[in-house]
Short mmCIF file of C-alpha atoms in Angstrom, two decimals:
data_model
loop_
_atom_site.label_atom_id
_atom_site.label_comp_id
_atom_site.label_asym_id
_atom_site.label_seq_id
_atom_site.Cartn_x
_atom_site.Cartn_y
_atom_site.Cartn_z
CA MET A 1 -45.63 -52.20 49.96
CA PRO A 2 -46.10 -49.91 46.92
CA THR A 3 -44.06 -47.29 48.75
CA ILE A 4 -41.24 -49.80 49.28
CA PHE A 5 -41.19 -50.83 45.66
CA ALA A 6 -41.33 -47.18 44.63
CA GLY A 7 -38.30 -46.61 46.84
CA ILE A 8 -36.42 -49.39 45.05
CA SER A 9 -37.32 -47.89 41.67
CA THR A 10 -36.20 -44.47 42.86
CA ALA A 11 -32.88 -45.81 44.07
CA LEU A 12 -32.31 -47.70 40.82
CA ARG A 13 -32.99 -44.51 38.86
CA ALA A 14 -30.46 -42.73 41.04
CA LEU A 15 -27.87 -45.45 40.42
CA MET A 16 -28.35 -45.19 36.66
CA ALA A 17 -28.21 -41.37 36.76
CA GLN A 18 -24.99 -41.37 38.78
CA GLN A 19 -23.50 -43.91 36.41
CA SER A 20 -24.34 -41.65 33.46
CA GLY A 21 -22.79 -38.72 35.30
CA MET A 22 -19.65 -40.72 36.04
CA GLN A 23 -19.44 -41.90 32.45
CA THR A 24 -19.73 -38.30 31.19
CA THR A 25 -17.03 -37.18 33.63
CA ALA A 26 -14.78 -40.05 32.58
CA HIS A 27 -15.31 -39.04 28.93
CA ASN A 28 -14.28 -35.47 29.78
CA ILE A 29 -11.16 -36.63 31.61
CA ALA A 30 -10.18 -38.96 28.76
CA ASN A 31 -10.41 -36.07 26.27
CA ALA A 32 -8.75 -33.41 28.42
CA ASN A 33 -5.97 -33.07 25.83
CA THR A 34 -8.04 -33.67 22.70
CA PRO A 35 -7.93 -30.59 20.42
CA GLY A 36 -11.37 -29.08 19.93
CA PHE A 37 -13.08 -31.22 22.57
CA THR A 38 -15.92 -29.49 24.43
CA ARG A 39 -16.63 -30.31 28.05
CA GLN A 40 -19.91 -32.21 28.48
CA GLN A 41 -22.37 -32.17 31.33
CA ALA A 42 -25.09 -34.62 32.34
CA LEU A 43 -28.23 -32.62 33.17
CA MET A 44 -30.46 -34.26 35.79
CA ALA A 45 -34.10 -33.52 36.59
CA ALA A 46 -36.60 -35.06 38.98
CA SER A 47 -38.59 -37.80 37.27
CA THR A 48 -42.40 -37.83 37.08
CA PRO A 49 -43.84 -38.27 40.59
CA PHE A 50 -46.40 -40.90 41.64
CA PRO A 51 -49.29 -40.71 41.40
CA MET A 52 -49.94 -38.31 38.52
CA PRO A 53 -52.24 -35.42 39.39
CA GLY A 54 -55.92 -36.20 38.66
CA PHE A 55 -59.43 -36.43 40.10
CA ASN A 56 -59.15 -40.17 40.71
CA ARG A 57 -55.74 -40.19 42.38
CA PRO A 58 -55.66 -42.06 45.73
CA GLY A 59 -55.87 -40.07 48.90
CA GLY A 60 -52.79 -39.26 50.87
CA PRO A 61 -50.43 -36.47 51.82
CA GLY A 62 -49.35 -35.82 48.25
CA GLN A 63 -47.19 -37.10 45.43
CA ILE A 64 -44.19 -39.33 46.00
CA GLY A 65 -41.02 -38.64 44.04
CA THR A 66 -39.78 -41.36 41.75
CA GLY A 67 -36.13 -40.34 41.51
CA VAL A 68 -34.08 -38.65 38.84
CA ASP A 69 -33.65 -38.83 35.07
CA ILE A 70 -30.82 -37.73 32.77
CA THR A 71 -32.56 -35.24 30.51
CA LEU A 72 -29.62 -34.21 28.35
CA ILE A 73 -25.89 -34.66 27.83
CA ARG A 74 -25.02 -31.14 26.74
CA ARG A 75 -21.89 -29.43 25.51
CA ILE A 76 -20.73 -26.41 27.50
CA ARG A 77 -20.26 -23.91 24.68
CA ASP A 78 -20.45 -20.11 24.33
CA LEU A 79 -21.67 -19.34 20.81
CA PHE A 80 -20.79 -15.64 21.13
CA LEU A 81 -17.18 -16.49 21.99
CA ASP A 82 -17.10 -18.95 19.09
CA GLY A 83 -18.09 -16.15 16.74
CA GLN A 84 -15.48 -13.77 18.18
CA VAL A 85 -12.71 -16.36 17.93
CA ARG A 86 -13.56 -17.07 14.29
CA VAL A 87 -13.72 -13.41 13.27
CA GLU A 88 -10.39 -12.59 14.88
CA THR A 89 -8.83 -15.80 13.57
CA GLY A 90 -9.68 -14.64 10.04
CA SER A 91 -7.97 -11.28 10.66
CA ALA A 92 -4.95 -13.07 12.10
CA GLY A 93 -4.74 -15.27 9.00
CA HIS A 94 -4.81 -12.19 6.74
CA TRP A 95 -1.99 -10.48 8.64
CA GLU A 96 0.10 -13.66 8.81
CA ILE A 97 0.05 -13.99 5.01
CA THR A 98 0.82 -10.27 4.64
CA ARG A 99 3.73 -10.46 7.08
CA ASP A 100 5.21 -13.57 5.49
CA THR A 101 4.98 -12.03 2.01
CA LEU A 102 6.64 -8.76 3.02
CA GLU A 103 9.41 -10.64 4.81
CA ARG A 104 10.07 -12.57 1.61
CA VAL A 105 10.13 -9.30 -0.38
CA GLU A 106 12.69 -7.95 2.09
CA VAL A 107 14.84 -11.01 1.48
CA VAL A 108 14.62 -10.40 -2.27
CA PHE A 109 15.91 -6.83 -2.00
CA MET A 110 18.49 -7.63 0.72
CA GLU A 111 18.77 -4.03 1.93
CA PRO A 112 20.98 -2.77 3.39
CA SER A 113 23.78 -5.00 2.15
CA GLU A 114 26.83 -4.91 -0.10
CA SER A 115 24.97 -6.93 -2.73
CA GLY A 116 21.83 -4.77 -2.65
CA LEU A 117 20.75 -2.53 -5.52
CA ASN A 118 21.55 0.62 -3.56
CA SER A 119 25.20 -0.42 -3.27
CA LEU A 120 25.37 -1.48 -6.93
CA MET A 121 23.87 1.81 -8.11
CA GLY A 122 26.47 3.65 -6.04
CA ARG A 123 29.30 1.72 -7.70
CA PHE A 124 27.77 2.33 -11.12
CA TRP A 125 27.63 6.11 -10.61
CA ASN A 126 31.12 6.12 -9.11
CA SER A 127 32.50 4.37 -12.20
CA TRP A 128 31.12 7.22 -14.39
CA GLN A 129 32.76 9.68 -12.06
CA GLU A 130 36.11 8.00 -12.60
CA LEU A 131 35.49 7.95 -16.35
CA SER A 132 34.79 11.69 -16.30
CA LYS A 133 38.32 12.13 -14.95
CA ASN A 134 40.05 9.82 -17.43
CA ALA A 135 37.95 9.19 -20.52
CA GLU A 136 40.67 7.38 -22.47
CA SER A 137 41.46 4.79 -19.77
CA THR A 138 40.47 1.31 -20.90
CA PRO A 139 40.47 -0.10 -17.33
CA VAL A 140 38.09 2.68 -16.21
CA ARG A 141 35.83 2.01 -19.22
CA THR A 142 35.87 -1.68 -18.32
CA THR A 143 34.77 -0.76 -14.80
CA VAL A 144 31.85 1.23 -16.22
CA ARG A 145 30.82 -1.72 -18.36
CA GLU A 146 31.12 -4.26 -15.53
CA THR A 147 29.20 -2.15 -13.00
CA GLY A 148 26.53 -1.59 -15.65
CA ILE A 149 26.29 -5.34 -16.23
CA ALA A 150 26.19 -6.01 -12.50
CA LEU A 151 23.45 -3.41 -11.96
CA SER A 152 21.27 -4.59 -14.85
CA ASN A 153 21.72 -8.24 -13.84
CA ALA A 154 20.76 -7.43 -10.26
CA ILE A 155 17.65 -5.50 -11.32
CA ARG A 156 16.61 -8.28 -13.67
CA HIS A 157 17.27 -10.96 -11.04
CA THR A 158 15.35 -9.03 -8.38
CA PHE A 159 12.40 -8.59 -10.72
CA ASN A 160 12.41 -12.29 -11.58
CA GLN A 161 12.46 -13.21 -7.90
CA LEU A 162 9.45 -10.99 -7.27
CA TYR A 163 7.73 -12.60 -10.25
CA SER A 164 8.48 -16.04 -8.77
CA LEU A 165 6.99 -14.87 -5.49
CA LYS A 166 3.83 -13.90 -7.36
CA ASN A 167 3.71 -17.37 -8.90
CA ASP A 168 4.15 -18.90 -5.44
CA LEU A 169 1.18 -16.88 -4.23
CA ASP A 170 -0.82 -18.19 -7.19
CA LEU A 171 -0.03 -21.72 -6.06
CA THR A 172 -0.95 -20.78 -2.50
CA LEU A 173 -4.27 -19.41 -3.79
CA GLU A 174 -5.04 -22.72 -5.52
CA ASN A 175 -4.12 -24.64 -2.35
CA LYS A 176 -6.34 -22.44 -0.19
CA VAL A 177 -9.29 -22.91 -2.55
CA ARG A 178 -8.80 -26.69 -2.49
CA GLU A 179 -8.61 -26.54 1.30
CA ILE A 180 -11.88 -24.60 1.50
CA ASN A 181 -13.61 -27.15 -0.75
CA THR A 182 -12.28 -30.04 1.33
CA LEU A 183 -13.46 -28.46 4.58
CA ALA A 184 -16.87 -27.75 3.04
CA ARG A 185 -17.30 -31.39 2.00
CA GLN A 186 -16.31 -32.60 5.47
CA ILE A 187 -18.72 -30.18 7.14
CA ALA A 188 -21.50 -31.34 4.80
CA ASP A 189 -20.82 -34.98 5.70
CA LEU A 190 -20.95 -34.18 9.42
CA ASN A 191 -24.17 -32.23 8.88
CA VAL A 192 -25.85 -35.39 7.59
CA GLN A 193 -24.58 -37.55 10.45
CA ILE A 194 -25.47 -34.99 13.13
CA ALA A 195 -28.96 -34.37 11.75
CA ASN A 196 -29.72 -38.08 11.51
CA ILE A 197 -28.57 -38.77 15.06
CA GLN A 198 -30.25 -35.72 16.58
CA GLN A 199 -33.56 -36.42 14.85
CA SER A 200 -33.49 -39.90 16.40
CA GLY A 201 -33.45 -38.29 19.86
CA HIS A 202 -29.74 -38.45 20.71
CA GLN A 203 -27.05 -35.81 21.16
CA PRO A 204 -24.08 -36.20 18.74
CA ASN A 205 -21.81 -34.02 20.87
CA ASP A 206 -18.51 -35.44 19.67
CA LEU A 207 -19.52 -35.03 16.02
CA LYS A 208 -20.42 -31.41 16.73
CA ASP A 209 -16.97 -30.93 18.21
CA GLN A 210 -15.44 -32.27 15.02
CA ARG A 211 -17.56 -29.87 12.97
CA ASP A 212 -16.56 -26.93 15.16
CA VAL A 213 -12.90 -27.75 14.61
CA LEU A 214 -13.51 -27.66 10.86
CA LEU A 215 -15.39 -24.38 11.16
CA ASP A 216 -12.52 -22.86 13.15
CA HIS A 217 -10.13 -23.93 10.41
CA LEU A 218 -12.43 -22.53 7.74
CA ALA A 219 -12.60 -19.21 9.62
CA MET A 220 -8.85 -18.82 9.18
CA LEU A 221 -9.31 -19.09 5.40
CA VAL A 222 -12.48 -17.08 4.73
CA PRO A 223 -15.09 -15.24 6.81
CA PHE A 224 -18.49 -16.94 6.92
CA ALA A 225 -21.91 -16.82 8.55
CA LEU A 226 -23.73 -19.75 10.14
CA GLU A 227 -27.45 -20.46 10.04
CA ASP A 228 -29.14 -23.25 12.00
CA TYR A 229 -31.66 -25.55 10.33
CA THR A 230 -34.93 -26.13 12.21
CA ASP A 231 -37.89 -28.44 11.70
CA ALA A 232 -41.52 -27.41 11.15
CA GLN A 233 -41.93 -26.82 14.89
CA GLY A 234 -38.87 -24.56 15.05
CA ASN A 235 -36.65 -27.13 16.78
CA TYR A 236 -32.94 -27.14 15.94
CA ILE A 237 -32.11 -30.35 14.10
CA GLY A 238 -28.32 -30.16 14.27
CA ALA A 239 -27.37 -29.20 10.70
CA VAL A 240 -25.97 -25.77 9.81
CA LYS A 241 -25.76 -23.67 6.66
CA VAL A 242 -22.44 -21.99 5.88
CA LYS A 243 -22.57 -18.78 3.84
CA VAL A 244 -19.46 -17.04 2.46
CA ALA A 245 -19.78 -13.53 1.01
CA GLY A 246 -23.54 -13.97 0.71
CA GLN A 247 -23.28 -17.28 -1.19
CA ASP A 248 -24.15 -20.73 0.18
CA LEU A 249 -21.01 -22.82 0.65
CA VAL A 250 -22.66 -25.67 2.60
CA VAL A 251 -26.38 -26.43 2.69
CA TRP A 252 -28.43 -29.34 4.03
CA GLY A 253 -31.65 -31.02 3.10
CA GLN A 254 -33.19 -34.33 4.04
CA GLY A 255 -32.00 -36.83 1.44
CA MET A 256 -30.20 -34.15 -0.60
CA PRO A 257 -27.38 -35.59 -2.77
CA ARG A 258 -23.91 -34.72 -1.54
CA SER A 259 -23.06 -32.98 -4.81
CA GLU A 260 -25.81 -30.44 -4.08
CA GLN A 261 -24.80 -29.83 -0.48
CA VAL A 262 -21.55 -28.01 -1.33
CA ARG A 263 -21.03 -25.19 -3.80
CA GLU A 264 -17.36 -25.52 -4.55
CA LEU A 265 -14.91 -22.79 -5.52
CA GLN A 266 -12.74 -22.74 -8.62
CA VAL A 267 -9.62 -20.83 -9.63
CA VAL A 268 -9.97 -19.10 -13.00
CA GLU A 269 -7.80 -16.73 -15.00
CA GLN A 270 -9.32 -13.32 -15.55
CA GLY A 271 -7.53 -10.19 -16.66
CA GLY A 272 -4.17 -11.94 -16.48
CA ARG A 273 -4.73 -12.95 -12.84
CA LEU A 274 -5.86 -16.10 -11.09
CA LEU A 275 -9.01 -15.43 -9.07
CA PRO A 276 -11.37 -17.57 -6.95
CA ARG A 277 -14.82 -18.04 -8.45
CA TRP A 278 -17.93 -19.93 -7.40
CA SER A 279 -18.98 -22.94 -9.42
CA GLU A 280 -21.93 -22.26 -11.68
CA VAL A 281 -25.42 -22.43 -10.17
CA ASP A 282 -28.51 -21.34 -12.13
CA GLY A 283 -26.29 -19.93 -14.84
CA THR A 284 -24.30 -17.67 -12.49
CA ALA A 285 -20.70 -18.05 -11.32
CA PRO A 286 -19.62 -14.84 -9.53
CA LEU A 287 -16.12 -14.17 -8.26
CA LEU A 288 -15.51 -14.66 -4.55
CA GLU A 289 -14.67 -11.34 -2.91
CA VAL A 290 -13.60 -11.40 0.75
CA SER A 291 -11.72 -8.92 2.91
CA SER A 292 -10.49 -11.18 5.70
CA GLY A 293 -8.86 -14.56 6.13
CA GLN A 294 -5.85 -16.16 4.48
CA LEU A 295 -7.48 -16.24 1.05
CA ALA A 296 -7.94 -12.46 1.11
CA GLY A 297 -4.38 -12.12 2.44
CA VAL A 298 -3.01 -14.07 -0.52
CA LEU A 299 -4.88 -11.93 -3.05
CA PHE A 300 -3.88 -8.68 -1.31
CA SER A 301 -0.24 -9.74 -1.02
CA ARG A 302 -0.03 -10.76 -4.66
CA ASP A 303 -1.95 -7.90 -6.27
CA SER A 304 -1.20 -4.98 -3.94
CA LEU A 305 2.14 -5.75 -2.30
CA VAL A 306 4.34 -7.81 -4.61
CA GLN A 307 2.94 -6.17 -7.74
CA ASN A 308 3.55 -2.74 -6.22
CA TYR A 309 7.26 -3.41 -5.72
CA MET A 310 7.53 -4.99 -9.14
CA ASP A 311 6.00 -1.87 -10.66
CA LYS A 312 8.31 0.45 -8.77
CA LEU A 313 11.37 -1.56 -9.71
CA ASP A 314 10.21 -1.50 -13.32
CA VAL A 315 9.78 2.29 -13.19
CA LEU A 316 13.31 2.66 -11.81
CA ALA A 317 14.80 0.38 -14.47
CA ARG A 318 12.91 2.10 -17.27
CA GLY A 319 14.00 5.50 -15.98
CA LEU A 320 17.67 4.47 -15.88
CA ILE A 321 17.45 2.98 -19.37
CA ASP A 322 15.73 6.00 -20.92
CA ARG A 323 17.67 8.82 -19.26
CA ILE A 324 21.13 7.22 -19.55
CA ASN A 325 20.53 6.16 -23.16
CA GLN A 326 19.32 9.65 -24.03
CA VAL A 327 22.53 11.27 -22.76
CA HIS A 328 24.81 8.48 -23.97
CA SER A 329 23.47 8.65 -27.53
CA GLN A 330 24.34 12.38 -27.67
CA GLY A 331 28.05 11.69 -27.06
CA PHE A 332 30.90 10.12 -29.00
CA ASP A 333 32.92 6.98 -28.41
CA LEU A 334 36.68 6.66 -28.24
CA ASP A 335 36.91 6.48 -32.03
CA GLY A 336 34.83 9.63 -32.53
CA ASN A 337 31.69 7.81 -33.61
CA SER A 338 28.25 8.84 -32.35
CA GLY A 339 27.18 6.99 -29.22
CA GLY A 340 24.44 4.41 -29.23
CA ALA A 341 22.38 2.90 -26.44
CA PHE A 342 24.16 2.00 -23.22
CA PHE A 343 21.31 -0.19 -21.94
CA THR A 344 18.85 -2.33 -23.86
CA GLY A 345 15.42 -3.48 -22.75
CA THR A 346 12.15 -1.87 -21.83
CA GLY A 347 12.19 -2.33 -18.06
CA ALA A 348 13.33 -4.44 -15.14
CA ALA A 349 12.43 -7.74 -16.81
CA ASP A 350 14.89 -7.42 -19.72
CA MET A 351 17.33 -4.66 -18.75
CA ALA A 352 20.89 -5.35 -19.96
CA VAL A 353 24.01 -3.59 -21.21
CA ASP A 354 24.06 -3.25 -25.00
CA PRO A 355 25.72 -6.43 -26.43
CA LEU A 356 28.05 -4.49 -28.78
CA LEU A 357 29.18 -2.19 -25.99
CA ALA A 358 29.65 -5.15 -23.70
CA LYS A 359 32.15 -6.59 -26.22
CA ASP A 360 34.02 -3.35 -26.89
CA VAL A 361 34.40 -0.72 -24.14
CA ARG A 362 35.66 1.76 -26.74
CA LEU A 363 32.00 2.23 -27.73
CA ILE A 364 31.24 3.97 -24.42
CA ALA A 365 30.39 7.56 -25.42
CA ALA A 366 32.25 9.54 -22.77
CA SER A 367 32.99 12.50 -25.06
CA SER A 368 30.55 15.26 -25.94
CA GLY A 369 32.61 16.63 -28.84
CA GLY A 370 34.61 13.67 -30.08
CA GLY A 371 37.99 15.12 -29.15
CA PRO A 372 40.65 13.08 -27.35
CA GLY A 373 40.46 13.36 -23.59
CA ASP A 374 36.98 14.89 -23.71
CA SER A 375 34.88 13.38 -20.89
CA ASN A 376 32.04 15.90 -20.73
CA ASN A 377 29.39 13.35 -21.76
CA ALA A 378 30.47 11.00 -18.98
CA LEU A 379 30.08 13.94 -16.61
CA GLN A 380 26.57 14.57 -17.94
CA ILE A 381 25.64 10.95 -17.24
CA LEU A 382 27.11 11.28 -13.75
CA LEU A 383 24.98 14.40 -13.16
CA LEU A 384 21.88 12.24 -13.68
CA ARG A 385 22.60 10.86 -10.23
CA SER A 386 21.76 14.20 -8.61
CA THR A 387 19.21 15.47 -11.12
CA ARG A 388 15.83 16.12 -9.54
CA MET A 389 13.08 14.37 -11.50
CA VAL A 390 9.34 13.98 -11.35
CA VAL A 391 7.84 10.51 -11.79
CA GLU A 392 4.54 10.69 -13.65
CA ASP A 393 2.81 7.68 -15.17
CA GLY A 394 5.93 5.64 -14.50
CA VAL A 395 8.25 8.01 -16.41
CA PHE A 396 11.16 10.03 -15.01
CA THR A 397 11.22 13.62 -16.33
CA PRO A 398 13.43 16.49 -15.10
CA ALA A 399 11.70 18.57 -12.42
CA PRO A 400 10.81 22.10 -13.58
CA GLY A 401 13.52 24.47 -12.39
CA GLY A 402 15.40 21.57 -10.83
CA ALA A 403 13.31 21.83 -7.66
CA GLY A 404 11.19 19.18 -6.02
CA GLY A 405 10.91 15.69 -7.38
CA THR A 406 13.40 12.97 -6.52
CA THR A 407 16.56 11.32 -7.78
CA PHE A 408 17.12 7.76 -8.94
CA ASP A 409 18.87 6.90 -5.68
CA ASN A 410 16.20 8.51 -3.52
CA PHE A 411 13.39 6.89 -5.50
CA TYR A 412 14.85 3.49 -4.72
CA LYS A 413 15.60 4.34 -1.08
CA ASP A 414 12.07 5.67 -0.60
CA PHE A 415 10.32 2.47 -1.63
CA ILE A 416 12.81 0.36 0.33
CA ALA A 417 12.00 2.50 3.38
CA GLU A 418 8.31 2.01 2.60
CA LEU A 419 8.91 -1.74 2.48
CA GLY A 420 10.63 -1.67 5.86
CA VAL A 421 7.81 0.27 7.49
CA ALA A 422 5.15 -1.98 5.93
CA THR A 423 6.94 -5.13 7.09
CA HIS A 424 7.32 -3.79 10.63
CA GLU A 425 3.63 -2.87 10.71
CA ALA A 426 2.61 -6.30 9.39
CA ARG A 427 4.72 -8.03 12.06
CA ARG A 428 3.18 -5.88 14.77
CA MET A 429 -0.37 -6.45 13.55
CA ALA A 430 0.18 -10.19 13.17
CA GLU A 431 1.54 -10.42 16.72
CA ASN A 432 -1.25 -8.28 18.18
CA GLN A 433 -3.93 -10.19 16.31
CA GLN A 434 -2.53 -13.54 17.42
CA ALA A 435 -2.40 -12.28 21.02
CA LEU A 436 -6.08 -11.34 20.72
CA VAL A 437 -6.96 -14.75 19.28
CA ASP A 438 -5.03 -16.45 22.10
CA GLN A 439 -6.85 -14.37 24.69
CA LEU A 440 -10.25 -15.24 23.24
CA GLN A 441 -9.24 -18.88 22.93
CA ASN A 442 -8.23 -18.92 26.60
CA ARG A 443 -11.60 -17.44 27.53
CA ARG A 444 -13.33 -20.09 25.46
CA ASP A 445 -11.20 -22.83 27.01
CA SER A 446 -12.10 -21.59 30.48
CA ILE A 447 -15.73 -22.29 29.61
CA SER A 448 -15.55 -25.24 27.23
CA GLY A 449 -12.25 -26.81 28.22
CA VAL A 450 -11.81 -29.67 30.66
CA SER A 451 -10.56 -28.91 34.18
CA LEU A 452 -9.17 -32.08 35.71
CA ASP A 453 -9.64 -30.71 39.23
CA GLU A 454 -13.29 -29.91 38.56
CA GLU A 455 -13.94 -33.27 36.93
CA THR A 456 -12.28 -35.10 39.83
CA ALA A 457 -14.53 -33.26 42.28
CA LYS A 458 -17.57 -34.23 40.22
CA LEU A 459 -16.40 -37.82 40.12
CA ILE A 460 -16.26 -37.93 43.92
CA GLN A 461 -19.69 -36.31 44.09
CA TYR A 462 -21.18 -38.95 41.78
CA GLN A 463 -19.41 -41.68 43.74
CA ARG A 464 -20.92 -40.56 47.04
CA ALA A 465 -24.40 -40.26 45.49
CA TYR A 466 -24.03 -43.72 43.97
CA GLN A 467 -22.99 -45.16 47.33
CA ALA A 468 -25.95 -43.47 49.01
CA ALA A 469 -28.39 -44.84 46.41
CA ALA A 470 -26.92 -48.28 46.85
CA ARG A 471 -27.37 -47.89 50.62
CA VAL A 472 -31.06 -47.11 50.05
CA ILE A 473 -31.48 -50.43 48.24
CA THR A 474 -29.65 -52.25 51.05
CA THR A 475 -31.90 -50.64 53.65
CA ILE A 476 -35.06 -51.52 51.74
CA ASP A 477 -33.77 -55.10 51.44
CA GLU A 478 -33.36 -55.26 55.22
CA MET A 479 -36.87 -53.85 55.67
CA LEU A 480 -38.32 -56.47 53.34
CA ASP A 481 -36.41 -59.18 55.19
CA THR A 482 -37.92 -58.00 58.47
CA LEU A 483 -41.36 -57.85 56.94
CA VAL A 484 -41.27 -61.25 55.29
CA ASN A 485 -39.20 -63.33 57.63
CA GLY A 486 -40.41 -61.61 60.80
CA LEU A 487 -43.98 -62.76 60.15
CA LYS A 488 -42.94 -66.41 60.54
CA ARG A 489 -42.27 -65.94 64.20
#
């Protein structure tokens, strides 16, 4: 009789275990298309046999099994792959920001095109060439003035567009910092929930999936390191610490106030730039310095890319202003008066044709001696187009002996060519990095993702085991019926 009742208990355990297995499989199938969901598995182990080993155990051939227990509902996750995906995701985020910024810079310069600076500089020099042939022609002088206005307007407009792009990147920086703080707060909240549930003896698998999704998103913004929290016995309790650039972003402690669980980032102005900085803790508030992720990409794009092209455009504008004004002031206008400045301003931000000259084209100093028909000074200005110059400390100076150096046109073409190469490289790196992330993600999905075919096979397996366990109970019922009712005869 004890053996019969033990058989019933064993069969009931089997029924419950198969039900748990089916429920886990059904949960997997239901979430097959849920982003970030990790496939779960019901782990089964033989339950404690009867009787327990001991000196006073009853005699017999040995222990009798008591069935099966569900020991754990675990997530199928590869932590090494998780780390790889997050590292490469950060690199992909950096290159995506870099590529997008350079593509916007290309749009600003619009080269090659009829409205680009290269074309406008060509028209400007050509107008001086025509003036060197006919210095007294008012229409030709008007052309010189108008091409000068068009060139200075274009340089100023291009510089302002680059400045606006820098401001946009400042706004992007603030948005990324807010996003990091939001993710940190959400991770901290999940830490508390996961730790509470896990310490009560349960497995908060779905909450861990939600936290992993947040961590994947955070990895695109900044690189970080994870540390697991353990109890006094060294057991993992579910919560994690998130460290960014050596500083704690998210921490956990039993009963710790939420305000102390997250060290938020701020955006502060320093040295004329907006920079991310940690909130003050123990009297310290260091700047956040990272080399990967979208946040690093924003800082690099703003300070190294956009600023670089702004500086080069400013050098070009300042060189044109200084060199043309120097030659122009040495000549004479159509009335024989000494020439003044052709351009005003100190660089690309405020470059413009002199207001007096813009009103009266007779003030253009095309003559070098003041005589009628003299156009030698216009020719000298034209020769600036082909004059070899050295650029040192942002200043154009004639190259010694006229050898080496560069010209105004070539200086501009060189940094436009540099822009084209940099943009092409950024596109290539962004594509390659995304392909690598996709490959790693596919590998992770092959382990953690849900296969409907596999889950269907498991479902059939659990169904057959459930039917067999139910058949055991039916058989035992028939045996008991024989034993009880058969004795009456």
